[in-house]
Short mmCIF file of C-alpha atoms and ligand atoms in Angstrom, two decimals:
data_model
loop_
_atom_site.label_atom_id
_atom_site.label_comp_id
_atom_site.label_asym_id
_atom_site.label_seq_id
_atom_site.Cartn_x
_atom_site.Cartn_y
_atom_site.Cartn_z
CA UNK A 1 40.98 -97.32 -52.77
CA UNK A 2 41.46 -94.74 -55.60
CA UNK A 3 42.99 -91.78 -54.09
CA UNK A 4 40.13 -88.85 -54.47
CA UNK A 5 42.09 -85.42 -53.48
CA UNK A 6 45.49 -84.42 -53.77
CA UNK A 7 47.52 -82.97 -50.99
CA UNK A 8 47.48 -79.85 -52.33
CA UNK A 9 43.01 -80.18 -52.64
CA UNK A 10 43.41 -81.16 -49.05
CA UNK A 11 45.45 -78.27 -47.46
CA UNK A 12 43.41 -75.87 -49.90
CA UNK A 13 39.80 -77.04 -48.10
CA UNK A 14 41.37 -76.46 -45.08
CA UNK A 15 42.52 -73.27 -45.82
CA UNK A 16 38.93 -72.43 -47.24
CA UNK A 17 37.40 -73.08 -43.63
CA UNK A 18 39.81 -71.59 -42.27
CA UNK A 19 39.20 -68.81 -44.25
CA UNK A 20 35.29 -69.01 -43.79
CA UNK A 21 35.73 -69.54 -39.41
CA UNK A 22 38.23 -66.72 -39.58
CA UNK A 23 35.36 -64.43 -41.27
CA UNK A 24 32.90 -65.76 -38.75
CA UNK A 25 30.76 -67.79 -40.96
CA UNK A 26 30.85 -70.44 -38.76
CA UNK A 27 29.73 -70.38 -35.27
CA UNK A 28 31.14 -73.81 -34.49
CA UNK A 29 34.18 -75.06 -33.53
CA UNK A 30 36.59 -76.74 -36.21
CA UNK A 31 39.43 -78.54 -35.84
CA UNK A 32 42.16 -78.64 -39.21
CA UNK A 33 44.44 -80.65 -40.21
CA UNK A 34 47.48 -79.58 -41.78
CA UNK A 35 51.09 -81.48 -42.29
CA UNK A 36 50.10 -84.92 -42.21
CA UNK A 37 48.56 -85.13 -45.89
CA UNK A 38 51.24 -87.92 -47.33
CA UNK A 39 50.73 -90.07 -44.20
CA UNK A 40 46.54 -89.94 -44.05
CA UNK A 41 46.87 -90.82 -48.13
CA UNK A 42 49.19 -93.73 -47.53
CA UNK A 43 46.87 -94.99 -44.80
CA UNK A 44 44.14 -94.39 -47.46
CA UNK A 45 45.81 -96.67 -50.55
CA UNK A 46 44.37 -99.64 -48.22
CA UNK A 47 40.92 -98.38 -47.39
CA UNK A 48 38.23 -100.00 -49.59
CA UNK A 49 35.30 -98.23 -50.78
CA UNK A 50 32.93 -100.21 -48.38
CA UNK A 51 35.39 -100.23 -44.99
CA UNK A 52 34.10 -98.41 -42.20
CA UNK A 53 35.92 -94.96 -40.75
CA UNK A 54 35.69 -93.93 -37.55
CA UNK A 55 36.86 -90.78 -36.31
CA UNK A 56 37.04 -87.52 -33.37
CA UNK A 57 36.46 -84.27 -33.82
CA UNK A 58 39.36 -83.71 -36.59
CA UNK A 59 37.82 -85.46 -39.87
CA UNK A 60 37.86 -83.25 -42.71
CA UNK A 61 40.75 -85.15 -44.48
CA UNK A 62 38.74 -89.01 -43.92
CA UNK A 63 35.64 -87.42 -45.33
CA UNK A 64 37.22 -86.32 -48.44
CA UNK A 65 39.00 -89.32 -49.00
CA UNK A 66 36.43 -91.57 -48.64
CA UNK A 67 34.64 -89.95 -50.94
CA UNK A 68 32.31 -87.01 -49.36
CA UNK A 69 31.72 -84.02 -52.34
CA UNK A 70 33.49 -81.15 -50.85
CA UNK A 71 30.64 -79.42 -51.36
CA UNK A 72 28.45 -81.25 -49.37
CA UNK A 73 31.44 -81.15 -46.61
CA UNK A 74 31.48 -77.96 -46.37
CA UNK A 75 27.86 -76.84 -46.23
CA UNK A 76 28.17 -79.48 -43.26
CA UNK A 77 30.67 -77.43 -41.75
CA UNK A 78 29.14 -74.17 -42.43
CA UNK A 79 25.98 -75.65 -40.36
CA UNK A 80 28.14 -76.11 -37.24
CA UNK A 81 29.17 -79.71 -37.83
CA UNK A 82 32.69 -80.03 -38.24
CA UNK A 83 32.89 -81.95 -34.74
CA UNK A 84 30.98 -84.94 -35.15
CA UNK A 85 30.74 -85.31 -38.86
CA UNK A 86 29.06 -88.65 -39.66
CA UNK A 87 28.37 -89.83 -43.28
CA UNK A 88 27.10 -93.27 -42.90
CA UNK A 89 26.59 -93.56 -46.82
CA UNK A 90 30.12 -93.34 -47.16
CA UNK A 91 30.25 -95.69 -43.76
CA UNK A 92 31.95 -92.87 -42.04
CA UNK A 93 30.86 -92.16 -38.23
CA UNK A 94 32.69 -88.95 -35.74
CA UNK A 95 32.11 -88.06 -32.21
CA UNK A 96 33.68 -84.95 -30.35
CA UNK A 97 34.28 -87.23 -27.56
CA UNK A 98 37.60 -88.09 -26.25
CA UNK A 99 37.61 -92.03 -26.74
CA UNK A 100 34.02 -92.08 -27.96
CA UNK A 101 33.84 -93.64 -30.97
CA UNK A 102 36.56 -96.19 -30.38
CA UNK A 103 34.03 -99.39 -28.52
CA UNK A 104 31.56 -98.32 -31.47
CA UNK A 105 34.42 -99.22 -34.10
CA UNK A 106 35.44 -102.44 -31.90
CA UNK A 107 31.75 -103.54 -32.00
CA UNK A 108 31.27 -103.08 -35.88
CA UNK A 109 34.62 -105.12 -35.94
CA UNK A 110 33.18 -107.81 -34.08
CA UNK A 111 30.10 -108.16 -35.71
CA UNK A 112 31.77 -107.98 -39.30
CA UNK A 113 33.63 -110.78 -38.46
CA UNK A 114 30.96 -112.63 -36.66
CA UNK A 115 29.10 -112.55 -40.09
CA UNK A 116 32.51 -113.32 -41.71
CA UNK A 117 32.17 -110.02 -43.76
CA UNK A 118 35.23 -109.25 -45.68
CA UNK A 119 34.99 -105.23 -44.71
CA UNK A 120 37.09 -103.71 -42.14
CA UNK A 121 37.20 -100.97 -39.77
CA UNK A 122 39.99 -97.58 -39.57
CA UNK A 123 39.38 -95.88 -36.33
CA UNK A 124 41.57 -92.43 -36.38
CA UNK A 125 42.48 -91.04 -33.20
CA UNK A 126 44.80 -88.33 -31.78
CA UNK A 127 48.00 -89.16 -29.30
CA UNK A 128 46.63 -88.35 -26.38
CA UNK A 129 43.63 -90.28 -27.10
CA UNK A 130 45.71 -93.17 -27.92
CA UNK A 131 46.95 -93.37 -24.15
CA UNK A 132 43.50 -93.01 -22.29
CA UNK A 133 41.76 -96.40 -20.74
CA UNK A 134 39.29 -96.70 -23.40
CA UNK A 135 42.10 -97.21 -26.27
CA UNK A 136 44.08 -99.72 -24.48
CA UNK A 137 40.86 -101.90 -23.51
CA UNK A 138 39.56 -101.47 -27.21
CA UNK A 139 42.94 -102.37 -28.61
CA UNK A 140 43.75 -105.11 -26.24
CA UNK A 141 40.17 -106.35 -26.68
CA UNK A 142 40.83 -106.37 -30.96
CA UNK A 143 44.46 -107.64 -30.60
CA UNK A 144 42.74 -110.83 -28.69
CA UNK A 145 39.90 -111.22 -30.96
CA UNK A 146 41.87 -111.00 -33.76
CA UNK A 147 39.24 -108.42 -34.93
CA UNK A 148 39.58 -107.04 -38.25
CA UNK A 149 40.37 -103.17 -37.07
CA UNK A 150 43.13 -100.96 -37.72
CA UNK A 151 43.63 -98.17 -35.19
CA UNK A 152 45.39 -95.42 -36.61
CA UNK A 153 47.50 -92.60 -33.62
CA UNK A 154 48.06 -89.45 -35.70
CA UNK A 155 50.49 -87.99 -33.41
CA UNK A 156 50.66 -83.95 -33.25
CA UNK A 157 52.40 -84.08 -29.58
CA UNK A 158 49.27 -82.01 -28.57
CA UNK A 159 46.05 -82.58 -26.31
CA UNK A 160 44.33 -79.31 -26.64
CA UNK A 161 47.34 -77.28 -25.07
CA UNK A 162 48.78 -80.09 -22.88
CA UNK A 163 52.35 -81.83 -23.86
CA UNK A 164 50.98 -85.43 -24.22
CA UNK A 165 54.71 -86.90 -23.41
CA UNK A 166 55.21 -84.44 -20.55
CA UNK A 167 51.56 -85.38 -19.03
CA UNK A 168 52.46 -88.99 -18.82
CA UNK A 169 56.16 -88.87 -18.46
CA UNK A 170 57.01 -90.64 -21.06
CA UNK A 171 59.31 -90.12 -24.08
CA UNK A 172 57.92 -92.40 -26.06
CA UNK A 173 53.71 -93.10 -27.00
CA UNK A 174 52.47 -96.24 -25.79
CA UNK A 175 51.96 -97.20 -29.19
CA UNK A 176 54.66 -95.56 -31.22
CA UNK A 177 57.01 -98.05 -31.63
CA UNK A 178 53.94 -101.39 -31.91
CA UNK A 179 55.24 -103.94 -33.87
CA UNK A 180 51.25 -105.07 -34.21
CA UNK A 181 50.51 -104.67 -38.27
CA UNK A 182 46.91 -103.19 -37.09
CA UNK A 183 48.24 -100.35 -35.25
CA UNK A 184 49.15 -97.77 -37.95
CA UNK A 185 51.23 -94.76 -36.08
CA UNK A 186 52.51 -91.33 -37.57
CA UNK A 187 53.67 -88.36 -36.20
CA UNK A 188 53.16 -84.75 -38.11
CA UNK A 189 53.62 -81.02 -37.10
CA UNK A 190 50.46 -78.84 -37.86
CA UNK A 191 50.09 -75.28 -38.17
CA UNK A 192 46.67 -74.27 -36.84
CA UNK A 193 46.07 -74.27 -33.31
CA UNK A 194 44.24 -77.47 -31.83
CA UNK A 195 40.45 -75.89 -32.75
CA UNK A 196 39.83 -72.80 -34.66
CA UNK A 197 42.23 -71.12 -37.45
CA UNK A 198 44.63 -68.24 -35.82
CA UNK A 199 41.83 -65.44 -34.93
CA UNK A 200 38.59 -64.99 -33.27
CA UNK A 201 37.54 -68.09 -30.58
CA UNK A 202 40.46 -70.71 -30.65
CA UNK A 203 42.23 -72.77 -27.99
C1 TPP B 1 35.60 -87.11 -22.77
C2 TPP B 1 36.21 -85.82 -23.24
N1 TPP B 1 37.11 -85.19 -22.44
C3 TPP B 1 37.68 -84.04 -22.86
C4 TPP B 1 37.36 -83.49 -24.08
C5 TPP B 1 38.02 -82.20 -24.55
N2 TPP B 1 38.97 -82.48 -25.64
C6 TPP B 1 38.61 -82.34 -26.93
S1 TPP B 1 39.86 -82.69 -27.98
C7 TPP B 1 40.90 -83.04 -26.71
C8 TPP B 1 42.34 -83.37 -27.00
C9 TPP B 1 42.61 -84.74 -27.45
O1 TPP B 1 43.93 -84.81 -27.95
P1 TPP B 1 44.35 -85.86 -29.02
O2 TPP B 1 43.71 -87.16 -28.75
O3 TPP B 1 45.84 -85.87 -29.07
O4 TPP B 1 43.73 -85.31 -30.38
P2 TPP B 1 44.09 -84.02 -31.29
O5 TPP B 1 42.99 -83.03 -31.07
O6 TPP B 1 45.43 -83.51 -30.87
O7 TPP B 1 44.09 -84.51 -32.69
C10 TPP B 1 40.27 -82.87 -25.49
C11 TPP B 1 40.91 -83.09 -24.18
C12 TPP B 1 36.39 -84.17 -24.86
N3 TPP B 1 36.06 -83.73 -26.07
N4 TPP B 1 35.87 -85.35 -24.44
MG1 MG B 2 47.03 -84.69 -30.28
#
């Protein structure tokens, strides 16, 4: 797909609603991204225009580079939706639950092949999600299948405020080191705090 925004239009949204949840114009919670704008654009070069995107509570970036006006993104977000933005024009679907959208993204997987679509689905999802229950049934379930579903782990080392690696006591992700060409895994160091943008409410 045609890449839409640069990495310097990406960090400068987020710094925009930062700006605008810093000054209380948003009563919401938000959740940036910053420091993983080469790897999301990368994964991006093999999205098509009608694949489906499914993603958590962290989905500015997706929406922009599927094509959402960043206009219409951010009156979104000014209206207290930046946790479960869902676009399905663009075919791109969020939910603020841990793990939630990932059987939704395994069923539109099944049923594109079952109709032997040539589509496919990118389900985004943080580290820590990447080592609940849910993700290893929905993975193992796709791997089987041979579904056509790329899961993508954006690694920040965080869940929340919880060391992901110390929780599990593990040096290494589950995932991190997949040889499987549908698991797409990168690691990035952001600097806003898991929700919210340095002041007012934030954990
Ligand atoms: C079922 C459920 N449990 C707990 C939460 C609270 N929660 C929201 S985000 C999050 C952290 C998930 O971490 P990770 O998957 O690494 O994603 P990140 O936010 O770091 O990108 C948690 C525990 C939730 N939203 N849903
Ligand atoms: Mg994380």
């Amino acid at each position: 797909m045609k890449i839409k925004l640069s990495k310097k239009e990406l960090i400068a949204f987020e710094e925009k609603v930062a700006e605008n949840f810093n000054a209380a114009k948003i009563k919401a919670p938000v959740h940036l991204y910053y420091g993983n704008e080469d790897k999301i654009i990368n994964v991006f070069k093999n999205i098509e225009e009608d694949d489906w995107i499914f993603c958590s509570w962290r989905s500015h970036y997706q929406c922009l580079l599927k094509g959402v006006h960043q206009d219409i993104l951010m009156e979104k977000i000014l209206e207290g939706k930046s946790i479960s933005l869902c676009f399905p024009e663009h075919k791109i679907y969020s939910s603020a639950i841990v793990g939630g959208v990932l059987p939704i993204a395994v069923g539109v997987a099944m049923n594109l092949k079952n109709k032997n679509k040539k589509n496919k689905v990118f389900c985004f999802m943080g580290d820590m999600t990447s080592e609940t229950g849910i993700a290893h049934e929905c993975i193992k379930y796709s791997q089987k299948h041979d579904l056509p579903i790329f899961f993508i782990i954006e690694d920040n080392q965080k869940s929340v405020m919880t060391d992901t690696r110390e929780t599990w006591n593990i040096k290494t992700l589950s995932y991190e080191n997949s040889n499987e060409s549908k698991i797409i895994y990168y690691s990035y160091s952001t600097k806003y705090p898991h929700a919210g943008a340095g002041t007012r409410v934030q954990f």
